PDB file of C-alpha atoms and ligand atoms in Angstrom:
ATOM      1  CA  MET A 248     -42.395  16.125  12.734  1.00 33.00           C
ATOM      2  CA  ILE A 249     -43.045  19.853  12.495  1.00 35.00           C
ATOM      3  CA  SER A 250     -45.755  21.478  14.505  1.00 34.00           C
ATOM      4  CA  GLY A 251     -47.775  24.185  12.878  1.00 34.00           C
ATOM      5  CA  LEU A 252     -47.545  22.551   9.496  1.00 34.00           C
ATOM      6  CA  GLU A 253     -50.422  23.763   7.399  1.00 37.00           C
ATOM      7  CA  THR A 254     -50.993  22.812   3.764  1.00 38.00           C
ATOM      8  CA  LEU A 255     -49.155  21.738   1.366  1.00 38.00           C
ATOM      9  CA  SER A 256     -48.809  19.998  -1.869  1.00 38.00           C
ATOM     10  CA  HIS A 257     -45.505  20.164  -3.626  1.00 40.00           C
ATOM     11  CA  PHE A 258     -44.944  20.263  -7.304  1.00 42.00           C
ATOM     12  CA  ASP A 259     -41.263  20.776  -6.881  1.00 43.00           C
ATOM     13  CA  PRO A 260     -39.537  18.386  -4.526  1.00 43.00           C
ATOM     14  CA  THR A 261     -36.538  20.681  -4.446  1.00 45.00           C
ATOM     15  CA  PHE A 262     -38.032  22.789  -1.725  1.00 45.00           C
ATOM     16  CA  PHE A 263     -40.157  22.050   1.271  1.00 46.00           C
ATOM     17  CA  PHE A 264     -42.208  24.827   2.670  1.00 48.00           C
ATOM     18  CA  VAL A 265     -43.839  25.399   5.968  1.00 47.00           C
ATOM     19  CA  ASP A 266     -46.567  27.942   5.777  1.00 48.00           C
ATOM     20  CA  ARG A 267     -47.024  29.985   8.924  1.00 47.00           C
ATOM     21  CA  GLY A 268     -49.292  32.836   8.090  1.00 46.00           C
ATOM     22  CA  ASP A 269     -47.451  35.059   5.674  1.00 43.00           C
ATOM     23  CA  ALA A 270     -44.093  33.469   6.130  1.00 43.00           C
ATOM     24  CA  PHE A 271     -42.981  30.682   3.875  1.00 46.00           C
ATOM     25  CA  ARG A 272     -39.975  29.151   5.443  1.00 44.00           C
ATOM     26  CA  ILE A 273     -37.691  26.903   3.541  1.00 43.00           C
ATOM     27  CA  LEU A 274     -36.762  23.879   5.542  1.00 41.00           C
ATOM     28  CA  SER A 275     -34.547  22.028   3.261  1.00 41.00           C
ATOM     29  CA  LEU A 276     -32.704  22.924   0.144  1.00 46.00           C
ATOM     30  CA  TYR A 277     -31.727  21.091  -2.941  1.00 54.00           C
ATOM     31  CA  MET A 278     -31.052  17.401  -2.707  1.00 65.00           C
ATOM     32  CA  ALA A 279     -29.494  15.868  -5.760  1.00 74.00           C
ATOM     33  CA  ARG A 280     -30.658  12.588  -7.099  1.00 82.00           C
ATOM     34  CA  ILE A 281     -27.787  10.146  -7.220  1.00 88.00           C
ATOM     35  CA  TYR A 282     -27.164   8.703 -10.649  1.00 91.00           C
ATOM     36  CA  ASP A 283     -25.543   5.408 -11.443  1.00 91.00           C
ATOM     37  CA  THR A 284     -21.907   6.103 -12.194  1.00 90.00           C
ATOM     38  CA  THR A 285     -20.679   2.557 -11.646  1.00 91.00           C
ATOM     39  CA  LYS A 286     -20.762   1.770 -15.347  1.00 91.00           C
ATOM     40  CA  SER A 287     -17.704   1.356 -17.502  1.00 94.00           C
ATOM     41  CA  THR A 288     -15.913   4.502 -18.605  1.00 95.00           C
ATOM     42  CA  LEU A 289     -17.060   3.808 -22.142  1.00 94.00           C
ATOM     43  CA  ALA A 290     -20.679   3.570 -21.005  1.00 95.00           C
ATOM     44  CA  LEU A 291     -20.319   6.792 -19.010  1.00 96.00           C
ATOM     45  CA  ARG A 292     -18.987   8.588 -22.082  1.00 96.00           C
ATOM     46  CA  GLN A 293     -21.873   7.228 -24.164  1.00 95.00           C
ATOM     47  CA  ARG A 294     -24.354   8.392 -21.558  1.00 95.00           C
ATOM     48  CA  LYS A 295     -22.662  11.796 -21.513  1.00 96.00           C
ATOM     49  CA  ARG A 296     -22.969  12.119 -25.312  1.00 96.00           C
ATOM     50  CA  ARG A 297     -26.604  11.087 -25.156  1.00 95.00           C
ATOM     51  CA  LEU A 298     -27.353  13.594 -22.403  1.00 95.00           C
ATOM     52  CA  LEU A 299     -25.681  16.373 -24.370  1.00 95.00           C
ATOM     53  CA  SER A 300     -27.691  15.517 -27.462  1.00 95.00           C
ATOM     54  CA  GLN A 301     -30.894  15.744 -25.417  1.00 92.00           C
ATOM     55  CA  LEU A 302     -30.055  19.000 -23.653  1.00 92.00           C
ATOM     56  CA  LYS A 303     -32.352  21.733 -24.741  1.00 90.00           C
ATOM     57  CA  ILE A 304     -33.158  24.930 -22.933  1.00 92.00           C
ATOM     58  CA  CYS A 305     -36.868  25.546 -23.050  1.00 93.00           C
ATOM     59  CA  PRO A 306     -37.588  29.295 -23.118  1.00 95.00           C
ATOM     60  CA  ASP A 307     -40.410  28.736 -20.633  1.00 96.00           C
ATOM     61  CA  SER A 308     -38.252  27.422 -17.820  1.00 95.00           C
ATOM     62  CA  LEU A 309     -38.891  28.404 -14.258  1.00 95.00           C
ATOM     63  CA  ARG A 310     -37.071  27.581 -11.049  1.00 93.00           C
ATOM     64  CA  ALA A 311     -39.821  27.834  -8.502  1.00 93.00           C
ATOM     65  CA  SER A 312     -42.369  25.870  -6.531  1.00 91.00           C
ATOM     66  CA  LEU A 313     -46.100  25.993  -6.644  1.00 91.00           C
ATOM     67  CA  VAL A 314     -47.517  25.951  -3.151  1.00 91.00           C
ATOM     68  CA  GLU A 315     -51.127  25.200  -2.385  1.00 90.00           C
ATOM     69  CA  ARG A 316     -52.596  27.051   0.531  1.00 90.00           C
ATOM     70  CA  PHE A 317     -55.877  27.189   2.411  1.00 91.00           C
ATOM     71  CA  SER A 318     -56.367  30.222   4.599  1.00 91.00           C
ATOM     72  CA  ARG A 319     -58.697  32.160   6.849  1.00 92.00           C
ATOM     73  CA  CYS A 320     -60.207  35.424   5.685  1.00 92.00           C
ATOM     74  CA  GLY A 321     -60.411  38.735   7.522  1.00 93.00           C
ATOM     75  CA  LYS A 322     -64.048  38.440   8.590  1.00 94.00           C
ATOM     76  CA  SER A 323     -64.235  37.273  12.185  1.00 93.00           C
ATOM     77  CA  ASN A 324     -67.840  36.087  11.762  1.00 94.00           C
ATOM     78  CA  CYS A 325     -66.945  33.855   8.789  1.00 95.00           C
ATOM     79  CA  HIS A 326     -67.269  30.078   9.155  1.00 94.00           C
ATOM     80  CA  CYS A 327     -63.500  29.801   8.577  1.00 93.00           C
ATOM     81  CA  HIS A 328     -62.914  31.272  12.048  1.00 93.00           C
ATOM     82  CA  HIS A 329     -65.420  28.951  13.707  1.00 94.00           C
ATOM     83  CA  GLY A 330     -64.269  25.483  12.821  1.00 92.00           C
ATOM     84  CA  GLY A 331     -65.486  25.594   9.215  1.00 93.00           C
ATOM     85  CA  ASP A 332     -63.409  24.955   6.139  1.00 93.00           C
ATOM     86  CA  LYS A 333     -60.744  27.459   5.267  1.00 93.00           C
ATOM     87  CA  HIS A 334     -60.834  29.250   1.927  1.00 93.00           C
ATOM     88  CA  GLY A 335     -58.931  27.868  -0.997  1.00 91.00           C
ATOM     89  CA  PRO A 336     -57.060  26.326  -2.472  1.00 91.00           C
ATOM     90  CA  PHE A 337     -54.922  29.303  -3.445  1.00 93.00           C
ATOM     91  CA  TYR A 338     -51.805  28.707  -5.467  1.00 93.00           C
ATOM     92  CA  TYR A 339     -48.660  30.708  -4.828  1.00 94.00           C
ATOM     93  CA  LEU A 340     -45.606  30.734  -6.948  1.00 95.00           C
ATOM     94  CA  THR A 341     -42.648  30.751  -4.617  1.00 92.00           C
ATOM     95  CA  GLN A 342     -39.076  31.266  -5.596  1.00 92.00           C
ATOM     96  CA  CYS A 343     -36.149  31.145  -3.223  1.00 86.00           C
ATOM     97  CA  LEU A 344     -33.710  33.892  -4.158  1.00 89.00           C
ATOM     98  CA  ALA A 345     -31.422  33.786  -1.151  1.00 85.00           C
ATOM     99  CA  VAL A 346     -31.518  32.452   2.369  1.00 83.00           C
ATOM    100  CA  GLY A 347     -34.627  33.922   3.919  1.00 84.00           C
ATOM    101  CA  LYS A 348     -35.525  35.782   0.727  1.00 90.00           C
ATOM    102  CA  VAL A 349     -38.478  34.296  -1.106  1.00 90.00           C
ATOM    103  CA  ASN A 350     -40.328  35.804  -4.024  1.00 93.00           C
ATOM    104  CA  LYS A 351     -43.954  34.806  -3.610  1.00 93.00           C
ATOM    105  CA  PHE A 352     -47.140  35.793  -5.357  1.00 96.00           C
ATOM    106  CA  LEU A 353     -50.610  34.457  -5.964  1.00 96.00           C
ATOM    107  CA  LEU A 354     -51.469  32.834  -9.281  1.00 96.00           C
ATOM    108  CA  LYS A 355     -55.123  33.626  -9.760  1.00 95.00           C
ATOM    109  CA  ALA A 356     -56.022  32.095 -13.095  1.00 96.00           C
ATOM    110  CA  ASP A 357     -56.029  28.377 -13.897  1.00 95.00           C
ATOM    111  CA  ALA A 358     -54.038  29.168 -17.033  1.00 97.00           C
ATOM    112  CA  GLN A 359     -51.331  30.867 -14.947  1.00 96.00           C
ATOM    113  CA  GLN A 360     -51.168  27.901 -12.598  1.00 95.00           C
ATOM    114  CA  GLN A 361     -50.897  25.466 -15.492  1.00 95.00           C
ATOM    115  CA  ALA A 362     -48.217  27.576 -17.193  1.00 97.00           C
ATOM    116  CA  ALA A 363     -46.259  27.636 -13.935  1.00 95.00           C
ATOM    117  CA  ARG A 364     -46.506  23.838 -13.530  1.00 94.00           C
ATOM    118  CA  THR A 365     -45.283  23.277 -17.065  1.00 95.00           C
ATOM    119  CA  ALA A 366     -42.450  25.806 -16.781  1.00 95.00           C
ATOM    120  CA  ILE A 367     -41.331  24.352 -13.432  1.00 93.00           C
ATOM    121  CA  GLY A 368     -41.280  20.925 -15.079  1.00 92.00           C
ATOM    122  CA  HIS A 369     -39.077  22.211 -17.894  1.00 94.00           C
ATOM    123  CA  PHE A 370     -36.615  23.671 -15.435  1.00 93.00           C
ATOM    124  CA  ARG A 371     -36.485  20.514 -13.348  1.00 90.00           C
ATOM    125  CA  ARG A 372     -35.809  18.340 -16.348  1.00 92.00           C
ATOM    126  CA  LEU A 373     -32.916  20.549 -17.396  1.00 93.00           C
ATOM    127  CA  GLN A 374     -31.646  20.614 -13.827  1.00 92.00           C
ATOM    128  CA  GLU A 375     -31.729  16.813 -13.633  1.00 91.00           C
ATOM    129  CA  GLN A 376     -29.892  16.437 -16.930  1.00 93.00           C
ATOM    130  CA  LEU A 377     -27.196  18.882 -15.810  1.00 94.00           C
ATOM    131  CA  GLU A 378     -26.902  17.097 -12.483  1.00 93.00           C
ATOM    132  CA  GLU A 379     -26.384  13.731 -14.165  1.00 94.00           C
ATOM    133  CA  LEU A 380     -23.813  15.271 -16.512  1.00 95.00           C
ATOM    134  CA  SER A 381     -22.047  16.763 -13.511  1.00 95.00           C
ATOM    135  CA  GLN A 382     -21.962  13.427 -11.648  1.00 95.00           C
ATOM    136  CA  ILE A 383     -20.563  11.657 -14.719  1.00 96.00           C
ATOM    137  CA  ASN A 384     -17.841  14.290 -15.031  1.00 97.00           C
ATOM    138  CA  ALA A 385     -16.976  13.943 -11.346  1.00 96.00           C
ATOM    139  CA  GLU A 386     -16.692  10.169 -11.788  1.00 96.00           C
ATOM    140  CA  LEU A 387     -14.468  10.588 -14.865  1.00 97.00           C
ATOM    141  CA  LEU A 388     -12.151  12.833 -12.847  1.00 97.00           C
ATOM    142  CA  ARG A 389     -12.144  10.336  -9.966  1.00 97.00           C
ATOM    143  CA  ARG A 390     -11.022   7.657 -12.442  1.00 96.00           C
ATOM    144  CA  GLN A 391      -8.310  10.038 -13.637  1.00 96.00           C
ATOM    145  CA  GLU A 392      -9.884  10.057 -17.064  1.00 96.00           C
ATOM    146  CA  PRO A 393      -9.936  13.144 -19.268  1.00 94.00           C
ATOM    147  CA  LEU A 394     -13.292  14.867 -19.275  1.00 93.00           C
ATOM    148  CA  GLY A 395     -13.413  15.169 -23.033  1.00 85.00           C
ATOM    149  CA  GLY A 396     -12.597  12.612 -25.677  1.00 69.00           C
ATOM    150  CA  ASP A 397     -13.789   9.103 -26.295  1.00 62.00           C
TER     151      ASP A 397
HETATM  152 ZN1   ZN B1477     -63.598  33.196   5.879  1.00 77.77          ZN
END
C-alpha cells in the first residue's frame, strides 16, 4: 500500500500516520461512522433525547492520537544501525492543528501515556455522540420535520 511505512499502532482511528523520520504525515482525515437513521421519526426523537441526556463534557478530553514509534539512535556503531532492533517503543502525542501542521511531542512517563489514552477516549466518545446527534438532525430535516419538539 504505502512504501516506507514504519510503525504504527493507532489509538485513534480518526487519523492515520506515516512516520518518515521526523515527519508525521496525515494520510486520511476524519471519517464519520454512519448511524442508523432509518428508524421512525418518533424513534429518532427518542434516540436524540437519550443522546442529549448522556452528553457530558469530560474536563480531561483530548483530540489527538497516540503514535507508537521505534527509531534508530545517533550512534553509528549501535546495533540499531546494523540490522538489530530499533529503540522503543516511544509514544508521541500527535495533534493535527491544520493541514500540514501537527503538534507532536514525546510522552515519557507511563502515567502520561495512560492519561493521554484516557483523555483521547473521552474526546472520541463525545465526538461520536455529537456525530450521531448531527446525523439524526440531518435526517429530521430531510423528512421535513422540525428539529425540536416531539
Ligand atoms: Zn541505537
